[in-house]
Amino acid sequence: MSGERLLEVTGLKMYHVIRKGLFGGKFYIKAVDNVDLTLDRGEALAIIGESGSGKTTLGKTILRLYEPLDGKIIFDGRDVTHIRRGELKKYRRETGFVQQDPYGALPPFMSIRQILEEPLKIHKIGTKEERLEKVYKALEEVRLTPVEDFINKYPHMLSGGQQQRVVIARSIITDPKLVIADEPVSMLDASVRVEILRLMESIQKKYKLGIIYISHDLSTTKYFSSRINIMYAGKLVEGGPTREVIYNPIHPYTRYLINALPDPDANNRFVKRDVPPGEPPSLINPPTGCRFYPRCPLFIKGLCDVKEPGYTYVNENHWVKCWYYEENR
Amino acid sequence: MPIKNRIKNALKTIFFYKSALAGIILLLLIIGFALYTVYSYPYEKAVADWRAGEKTWLDNPRYALPEWITLFTGGNPPKTIILSTTMESRNVKKIVVPVSGNMSYIRIDMRFDYNYDDYPSEINIFFNSTFEELNPKIEVEWIKPDGENITLKSIVLNKEDSYYISVDLDTKDLLGQIVKEKLGLNESPYILPERYLFSPLSEDILDPQKVVVLNGEYTLRITGYLYEKNSDIDVKLVVYGKVYGWAGTDNLRRPISIAIMWGTPIALSFGVTAAVTIGLIQMIIAAISAWFGGRVDDLIQRITEVNLILPFFPILLMISTFYKFSIWVLLLVVIALSMFGAGVKSYRALFLQLKEFPYVEAALSYGASNMRIVFRYLIPKILPLIIPGMVLSVADFVFLEAALAVLGLGDPDAPTWGKVINDALRDGALFKGYYYWVLEPASLLVLTAISFALIGFTLEKIFNPRLREM
């Protein structure tokens, strides 16, 4: 690990509370359960998991859109786990959020200029002219040029890709240190995905942004993330440098994910892919021990279903949480 | 340019619906009338006129219909004729001739043409005489176009005196006596003085179906003596008509037009202010309730539920009975009672949906404060949706104000439509057949309601795509 530590998350827990029925008790959806992760300044980290694995909740908890139940979030040397009001506002200035759905992420009644000015106004950055200059700069940055053509338009006049560019521009306009991109391209046409990802990469490189890229699509991670974390049912199960994890997956779930990647070889079109049996578990009442054990082909009875696996290091940077690997290394 | 285009488009959409066009034209007419009233007839003067009492309006007929009634009924009902010795007119002649010493003879002739097909509603003569100690003594003569000459009464005048011919008992007896003698009847019949004075004397005068009005030049002649050197008499004759102005008069001879005119701006401003203020306040409360959730939400929802159970109108009646207050205080009370109305519930439902929108979450993520989210992100999105409801509810509040006034609980000073209906009901207008008195304010109320309803329904169609017509 090189560079300065930007974000350090330890033992993070975030449960959603639901009530069932009029007199029913409380239930918890254990969306994020005991997650540790680190991010260096200017580093891009990908968090990969299927729908319902809690990756979006993880991102929003780090952004403090949710208050964590337990654990610690250290950002830039400050503990931001339970900060409030002024301090939280300051934290919000230093973080950016790119949402999944660009069509819903922009207020339909504001012009692009108003949308981009909002964060600046909220944080009282600059004078009117300086703000406008910043808006121009941000729009140039996301290559919505000539800026004059876009600045007074309303979101519905733009295409999905252009809207997502505005969302990205908004997320970086306050010069944040950390941007969390929650499936930024999943709602877009395949044709513009790569463009948007390249754009994010160039911005990340240019400003030395720390980016957490949340996605269900392993194939898009290679564009700019140097490290990858695999999430399953509220927990991280494997992590390491992108190439290492993709070419040498250890955790059975990671292997399934890589197996499921589309194969461009036409000869393989009738080959039945190896997919894990069953469904992801309910997070209200997740399996004890390793959460993957009910679907795992390498399940060790009496161990995997009883005890939660700890960190096992494959090498210095690559770790996995798996009893089978631990026992058979 | 975009703004201009948007307005142009909005107008185009509105005018696509002919009902809205009708509503807008109607509303513009009403607003124009209200503005005309405000600029041409100061409120203080209107209130003073409205509350002036009978003396001010002594020259007006009672219960006069509006003049345009002839468009529907035909005929030529009489208008009020006023003649006075103080005004310059060929038709008024006053001669004073010294007789002996301080005494002089006075003769006043008042001639007027009467070419209507109905009798006047009343005939009054007002005297204003100057003298020190010795009262002038006069005789009143009535000369019909056919030459018949009747001496109606001799009067010893006070300084201010009047002779109400229509209700004077001596005159009634005298006229009955004359008819009895001339027609050779056994007893003197009861005859309305106006009918006698304005018809040829024949058998027909006894039969209301056959009797006709005698058209032509009438003369009122007053002869008498003044007993002092500086003594003088001024006379005013008022032959009251049966139609007056464009709105008629009420039981107190007041022109109803005062209240019809001022009722318009009052009704509009009351209705619009109440509807808009209540709509906005309810929306803000709903937004706060939905956004903050938890205890704030619980508190606001419980207050709303309690408020919804309480009967609005009876409470308003009770308050207005205890405290007779002006229409603007009434407006405040109405707003206060409706703040936590049904709108809070329905708008909250919209806000609860909106609250989950990604752009609201995005706003949170870049640090927008709660109040900023409520006012800058939630309300602007909902505002267009509640405008149709606001417009529609204007009519409710116009009716509410009128309803309170009809029950006699409105502003005691303000001349409003409801007040006119209240006066009419108290005087038994419908029982007596003075329909115009109730119909004028009532139809204006209905027209106002219709105009807002037409516009509101169209806006609803425009803002709610499911109701849109192609």
mmCIF file of C-alpha atoms in Angstrom, chain B residues 127-370:
data_model
loop_
_atom_site.group_PDB
_atom_site.id
_atom_site.type_symbol
_atom_site.label_atom_id
_atom_site.label_comp_id
_atom_site.label_asym_id
_atom_site.label_seq_id
_atom_site.Cartn_x
_atom_site.Cartn_y
_atom_site.Cartn_z
ATOM 1 C CA PHE B 127 -91.012 71.754 2.295
ATOM 2 C CA ASN B 128 -88.302 73.944 3.610
ATOM 3 C CA SER B 129 -89.590 77.289 4.816
ATOM 4 C CA THR B 130 -87.982 80.272 6.493
ATOM 5 C CA PHE B 131 -89.871 82.467 8.934
ATOM 6 C CA GLU B 132 -89.507 83.915 12.376
ATOM 7 C CA GLU B 133 -92.795 83.403 14.169
ATOM 8 C CA LEU B 134 -95.660 83.243 11.724
ATOM 9 C CA ASN B 135 -95.878 79.990 9.815
ATOM 10 C CA PRO B 136 -96.776 80.199 6.129
ATOM 11 C CA LYS B 137 -100.009 78.565 5.106
ATOM 12 C CA ILE B 138 -100.356 76.818 1.797
ATOM 13 C CA GLU B 139 -102.681 74.674 -0.293
ATOM 14 C CA VAL B 140 -101.559 71.816 -2.502
ATOM 15 C CA GLU B 141 -103.336 71.365 -5.820
ATOM 16 C CA TRP B 142 -102.940 68.552 -8.312
ATOM 17 C CA ILE B 143 -103.800 69.188 -11.971
ATOM 18 C CA LYS B 144 -104.093 66.203 -14.284
ATOM 19 C CA PRO B 145 -103.415 66.354 -18.055
ATOM 20 C CA ASP B 146 -107.173 66.106 -18.695
ATOM 21 C CA GLY B 147 -107.696 69.297 -16.716
ATOM 22 C CA GLU B 148 -109.095 67.775 -13.517
ATOM 23 C CA ASN B 149 -108.015 69.880 -10.604
ATOM 24 C CA ILE B 150 -107.991 68.565 -7.043
ATOM 25 C CA THR B 151 -107.103 70.508 -3.946
ATOM 26 C CA LEU B 152 -105.325 67.885 -1.906
ATOM 27 C CA LYS B 153 -104.574 69.557 1.370
ATOM 28 C CA SER B 154 -103.981 72.812 3.165
ATOM 29 C CA ILE B 155 -101.000 72.841 5.436
ATOM 30 C CA VAL B 156 -99.575 75.225 7.976
ATOM 31 C CA LEU B 157 -95.900 74.698 7.357
ATOM 32 C CA ASN B 158 -93.220 74.065 9.912
ATOM 33 C CA LYS B 159 -89.667 74.960 9.076
ATOM 34 C CA GLU B 160 -89.046 71.507 7.744
ATOM 35 C CA ASP B 161 -92.142 69.780 6.682
ATOM 36 C CA SER B 162 -93.212 67.036 4.383
ATOM 37 C CA TYR B 163 -96.351 65.747 2.806
ATOM 38 C CA TYR B 164 -96.348 62.037 2.035
ATOM 39 C CA ILE B 165 -99.247 61.934 -0.354
ATOM 40 C CA SER B 166 -99.252 58.143 -0.651
ATOM 41 C CA VAL B 167 -99.697 57.497 3.046
ATOM 42 C CA ASP B 168 -101.552 60.612 4.186
ATOM 43 C CA LEU B 169 -104.834 59.520 5.750
ATOM 44 C CA ASP B 170 -106.701 62.804 5.156
ATOM 45 C CA THR B 171 -105.815 62.644 1.491
ATOM 46 C CA LYS B 172 -107.003 59.074 1.291
ATOM 47 C CA ASP B 173 -110.363 60.042 2.816
ATOM 48 C CA LEU B 174 -110.654 63.068 0.557
ATOM 49 C CA LEU B 175 -109.966 61.099 -2.608
ATOM 50 C CA GLY B 176 -112.426 58.392 -1.568
ATOM 51 C CA GLN B 177 -115.047 61.088 -0.983
ATOM 52 C CA ILE B 178 -114.465 62.604 -4.399
ATOM 53 C CA VAL B 179 -114.770 59.255 -6.157
ATOM 54 C CA LYS B 180 -117.957 58.500 -4.218
ATOM 55 C CA GLU B 181 -119.571 61.783 -5.252
ATOM 56 C CA LYS B 182 -118.431 61.782 -8.847
ATOM 57 C CA LEU B 183 -119.438 58.200 -9.555
ATOM 58 C CA GLY B 184 -122.501 58.274 -7.338
ATOM 59 C CA LEU B 185 -121.471 55.400 -5.088
ATOM 60 C CA ASN B 186 -123.026 54.565 -1.737
ATOM 61 C CA GLU B 187 -119.869 54.608 0.242
ATOM 62 C CA SER B 188 -116.413 55.934 -0.377
ATOM 63 C CA PRO B 189 -114.146 53.229 -1.875
ATOM 64 C CA TYR B 190 -110.599 52.597 -0.842
ATOM 65 C CA ILE B 191 -108.383 54.006 -3.526
ATOM 66 C CA LEU B 192 -104.642 54.261 -3.742
ATOM 67 C CA PRO B 193 -103.717 57.939 -4.002
ATOM 68 C CA GLU B 194 -101.214 57.264 -6.838
ATOM 69 C CA ARG B 195 -103.879 55.495 -8.811
ATOM 70 C CA TYR B 196 -106.301 58.317 -8.383
ATOM 71 C CA LEU B 197 -103.772 61.019 -9.153
ATOM 72 C CA PHE B 198 -102.451 59.337 -12.295
ATOM 73 C CA SER B 199 -105.650 58.006 -13.896
ATOM 74 C CA PRO B 200 -108.624 59.603 -15.570
ATOM 75 C CA LEU B 201 -111.603 59.694 -13.209
ATOM 76 C CA SER B 202 -114.078 57.085 -14.480
ATOM 77 C CA GLU B 203 -115.658 53.783 -13.441
ATOM 78 C CA ASP B 204 -112.432 52.023 -14.376
ATOM 79 C CA ILE B 205 -110.588 53.596 -11.480
ATOM 80 C CA LEU B 206 -112.224 51.100 -9.145
ATOM 81 C CA ASP B 207 -110.969 48.083 -11.088
ATOM 82 C CA PRO B 208 -107.249 47.426 -10.954
ATOM 83 C CA GLN B 209 -107.501 45.330 -14.134
ATOM 84 C CA LYS B 210 -109.074 48.035 -16.267
ATOM 85 C CA VAL B 211 -107.543 51.198 -14.944
ATOM 86 C CA VAL B 212 -104.993 52.926 -17.204
ATOM 87 C CA VAL B 213 -102.277 55.434 -16.524
ATOM 88 C CA LEU B 214 -102.992 58.881 -17.876
ATOM 89 C CA ASN B 215 -99.982 60.162 -19.749
ATOM 90 C CA GLY B 216 -99.300 63.826 -20.265
ATOM 91 C CA GLU B 217 -98.259 66.928 -18.399
ATOM 92 C CA TYR B 218 -99.092 67.044 -14.696
ATOM 93 C CA THR B 219 -98.900 70.106 -12.546
ATOM 94 C CA LEU B 220 -98.439 70.384 -8.833
ATOM 95 C CA ARG B 221 -99.559 73.797 -7.760
ATOM 96 C CA ILE B 222 -98.837 75.215 -4.349
ATOM 97 C CA THR B 223 -100.531 78.470 -3.411
ATOM 98 C CA GLY B 224 -100.455 80.251 -0.117
ATOM 99 C CA TYR B 225 -99.495 83.194 1.997
ATOM 100 C CA LEU B 226 -96.312 84.226 3.701
ATOM 101 C CA TYR B 227 -96.857 86.365 6.775
ATOM 102 C CA GLU B 228 -93.407 87.820 7.242
ATOM 103 C CA LYS B 229 -91.208 89.977 5.135
ATOM 104 C CA ASN B 230 -88.292 87.590 4.815
ATOM 105 C CA SER B 231 -90.351 84.456 4.790
ATOM 106 C CA ASP B 232 -89.867 82.021 1.934
ATOM 107 C CA ILE B 233 -90.735 78.491 0.925
ATOM 108 C CA ASP B 234 -88.692 75.913 -0.970
ATOM 109 C CA VAL B 235 -90.510 72.886 -2.272
ATOM 110 C CA LYS B 236 -89.256 69.571 -3.564
ATOM 111 C CA LEU B 237 -91.553 67.135 -5.295
ATOM 112 C CA VAL B 238 -90.429 63.521 -5.629
ATOM 113 C CA VAL B 239 -92.477 61.176 -7.759
ATOM 114 C CA TYR B 240 -90.801 57.853 -6.984
ATOM 115 C CA GLY B 241 -90.372 55.432 -9.852
ATOM 116 C CA LYS B 242 -90.369 51.663 -9.854
ATOM 117 C CA VAL B 243 -86.912 51.129 -11.365
ATOM 118 C CA TYR B 244 -83.607 52.516 -10.206
ATOM 119 C CA GLY B 245 -80.081 52.307 -11.582
ATOM 120 C CA TRP B 246 -78.562 49.042 -12.742
ATOM 121 C CA ALA B 247 -79.061 47.164 -9.504
ATOM 122 C CA GLY B 248 -82.237 48.537 -7.930
ATOM 123 C CA THR B 249 -82.724 49.563 -4.316
ATOM 124 C CA ASP B 250 -83.517 47.755 -1.115
ATOM 125 C CA ASN B 251 -85.971 48.345 1.708
ATOM 126 C CA LEU B 252 -83.910 51.277 2.986
ATOM 127 C CA ARG B 253 -83.903 52.968 -0.460
ATOM 128 C CA ARG B 254 -80.159 52.207 -0.718
ATOM 129 C CA PRO B 255 -78.819 51.452 -4.175
ATOM 130 C CA ILE B 256 -77.888 47.758 -4.092
ATOM 131 C CA SER B 257 -75.144 48.591 -6.575
ATOM 132 C CA ILE B 258 -72.931 49.775 -3.684
ATOM 133 C CA ALA B 259 -72.751 46.286 -2.232
ATOM 134 C CA ILE B 260 -72.721 44.568 -5.595
ATOM 135 C CA MET B 261 -69.718 46.672 -6.630
ATOM 136 C CA TRP B 262 -67.721 46.412 -3.417
ATOM 137 C CA GLY B 263 -68.721 42.809 -2.906
ATOM 138 C CA THR B 264 -66.621 41.914 -5.938
ATOM 139 C CA PRO B 265 -63.147 42.981 -4.774
ATOM 140 C CA ILE B 266 -63.924 41.782 -1.261
ATOM 141 C CA ALA B 267 -65.062 38.360 -2.427
ATOM 142 C CA LEU B 268 -62.135 37.981 -4.810
ATOM 143 C CA SER B 269 -59.476 39.077 -2.377
ATOM 144 C CA PHE B 270 -60.963 37.037 0.451
ATOM 145 C CA GLY B 271 -61.287 33.916 -1.670
ATOM 146 C CA VAL B 272 -57.944 34.160 -3.403
ATOM 147 C CA THR B 273 -55.994 35.106 -0.267
ATOM 148 C CA ALA B 274 -57.587 32.354 1.770
ATOM 149 C CA ALA B 275 -57.114 29.705 -0.918
ATOM 150 C CA VAL B 276 -53.521 30.589 -1.743
ATOM 151 C CA THR B 277 -52.388 31.116 1.848
ATOM 152 C CA ILE B 278 -54.047 27.969 3.115
ATOM 153 C CA GLY B 279 -52.740 25.939 0.173
ATOM 154 C CA LEU B 280 -49.174 27.137 0.695
ATOM 155 C CA ILE B 281 -49.231 26.756 4.480
ATOM 156 C CA GLN B 282 -50.696 23.270 4.231
ATOM 157 C CA MET B 283 -48.051 22.347 1.696
ATOM 158 C CA ILE B 284 -45.223 23.649 3.856
ATOM 159 C CA ILE B 285 -46.573 21.833 6.908
ATOM 160 C CA ALA B 286 -46.953 18.648 4.863
ATOM 161 C CA ALA B 287 -43.421 18.959 3.502
ATOM 162 C CA ILE B 288 -41.981 19.447 6.987
ATOM 163 C CA SER B 289 -44.023 16.564 8.306
ATOM 164 C CA ALA B 290 -42.925 14.202 5.545
ATOM 165 C CA TRP B 291 -39.291 15.264 5.483
ATOM 166 C CA PHE B 292 -38.490 15.231 9.172
ATOM 167 C CA GLY B 293 -40.637 12.199 9.929
ATOM 168 C CA GLY B 294 -40.496 10.705 13.420
ATOM 169 C CA ARG B 295 -41.890 12.818 16.205
ATOM 170 C CA VAL B 296 -42.394 15.919 14.095
ATOM 171 C CA ASP B 297 -44.457 13.862 11.684
ATOM 172 C CA ASP B 298 -46.418 12.243 14.519
ATOM 173 C CA LEU B 299 -47.172 15.609 16.108
ATOM 174 C CA ILE B 300 -48.279 17.251 12.865
ATOM 175 C CA GLN B 301 -50.385 14.284 11.841
ATOM 176 C CA ARG B 302 -52.130 14.083 15.223
ATOM 177 C CA ILE B 303 -52.880 17.819 15.171
ATOM 178 C CA THR B 304 -54.251 17.433 11.657
ATOM 179 C CA GLU B 305 -56.421 14.482 12.609
ATOM 180 C CA VAL B 306 -57.874 16.320 15.595
ATOM 181 C CA ASN B 307 -58.446 19.373 13.438
ATOM 182 C CA LEU B 308 -60.166 17.287 10.775
ATOM 183 C CA ILE B 309 -62.586 15.867 13.319
ATOM 184 C CA LEU B 310 -63.513 19.276 14.709
ATOM 185 C CA PRO B 311 -66.400 20.769 12.744
ATOM 186 C CA PHE B 312 -64.997 23.745 10.891
ATOM 187 C CA PHE B 313 -68.139 25.709 10.108
ATOM 188 C CA PRO B 314 -69.821 25.495 13.538
ATOM 189 C CA ILE B 315 -66.580 26.605 15.203
ATOM 190 C CA LEU B 316 -66.308 29.495 12.788
ATOM 191 C CA LEU B 317 -69.946 30.397 13.511
ATOM 192 C CA MET B 318 -69.282 30.312 17.219
ATOM 193 C CA ILE B 319 -66.229 32.521 16.950
ATOM 194 C CA SER B 320 -67.960 35.023 14.707
ATOM 195 C CA THR B 321 -70.952 35.127 17.026
ATOM 196 C CA PHE B 322 -68.808 35.926 20.036
ATOM 197 C CA TYR B 323 -66.538 38.405 18.332
ATOM 198 C CA LYS B 324 -68.006 40.545 15.609
ATOM 199 C CA PHE B 325 -64.923 41.280 13.637
ATOM 200 C CA SER B 326 -63.843 42.689 10.337
ATOM 201 C CA ILE B 327 -63.537 40.566 7.263
ATOM 202 C CA TRP B 328 -59.723 40.499 7.459
ATOM 203 C CA VAL B 329 -59.696 39.160 10.987
ATOM 204 C CA LEU B 330 -62.214 36.615 9.757
ATOM 205 C CA LEU B 331 -59.744 35.704 7.018
ATOM 206 C CA LEU B 332 -57.032 35.116 9.620
ATOM 207 C CA VAL B 333 -59.367 32.929 11.670
ATOM 208 C CA VAL B 334 -60.293 30.907 8.588
ATOM 209 C CA ILE B 335 -56.611 30.435 7.742
ATOM 210 C CA ALA B 336 -55.787 29.443 11.299
ATOM 211 C CA LEU B 337 -58.595 26.884 11.380
ATOM 212 C CA SER B 338 -57.714 25.414 7.969
ATOM 213 C CA MET B 339 -53.934 25.332 8.353
ATOM 214 C CA PHE B 340 -53.996 21.722 9.457
ATOM 215 C CA GLY B 341 -56.661 20.703 6.984
ATOM 216 C CA ALA B 342 -57.117 17.707 4.741
ATOM 217 C CA GLY B 343 -54.504 19.104 2.365
ATOM 218 C CA VAL B 344 -51.767 18.314 4.899
ATOM 219 C CA LYS B 345 -52.666 14.635 4.587
ATOM 220 C CA SER B 346 -52.780 14.449 0.822
ATOM 221 C CA TYR B 347 -49.735 16.629 0.206
ATOM 222 C CA ARG B 348 -47.789 14.609 2.754
ATOM 223 C CA ALA B 349 -48.465 11.501 0.706
ATOM 224 C CA LEU B 350 -46.932 13.228 -2.326
ATOM 225 C CA PHE B 351 -43.935 14.381 -0.314
ATOM 226 C CA LEU B 352 -43.334 10.930 1.144
ATOM 227 C CA GLN B 353 -42.945 9.660 -2.397
ATOM 228 C CA LEU B 354 -40.779 12.550 -3.451
ATOM 229 C CA LYS B 355 -38.565 12.224 -0.400
ATOM 230 C CA GLU B 356 -37.133 8.988 -1.799
ATOM 231 C CA PHE B 357 -36.133 10.565 -5.127
ATOM 232 C CA PRO B 358 -32.410 10.252 -5.885
ATOM 233 C CA TYR B 359 -31.990 13.983 -6.356
ATOM 234 C CA VAL B 360 -33.130 14.593 -2.784
ATOM 235 C CA GLU B 361 -30.547 12.090 -1.564
ATOM 236 C CA ALA B 362 -27.995 13.802 -3.784
ATOM 237 C CA ALA B 363 -28.859 17.128 -2.176
ATOM 238 C CA LEU B 364 -28.260 15.565 1.227
ATOM 239 C CA SER B 365 -24.941 14.198 0.013
ATOM 240 C CA TYR B 366 -23.664 17.624 -0.916
ATOM 241 C CA GLY B 367 -24.750 19.111 2.348
ATOM 242 C CA ALA B 368 -28.129 20.776 1.777
ATOM 243 C CA SER B 369 -29.775 21.648 5.075
ATOM 244 C CA ASN B 370 -33.189 20.283 5.986
#
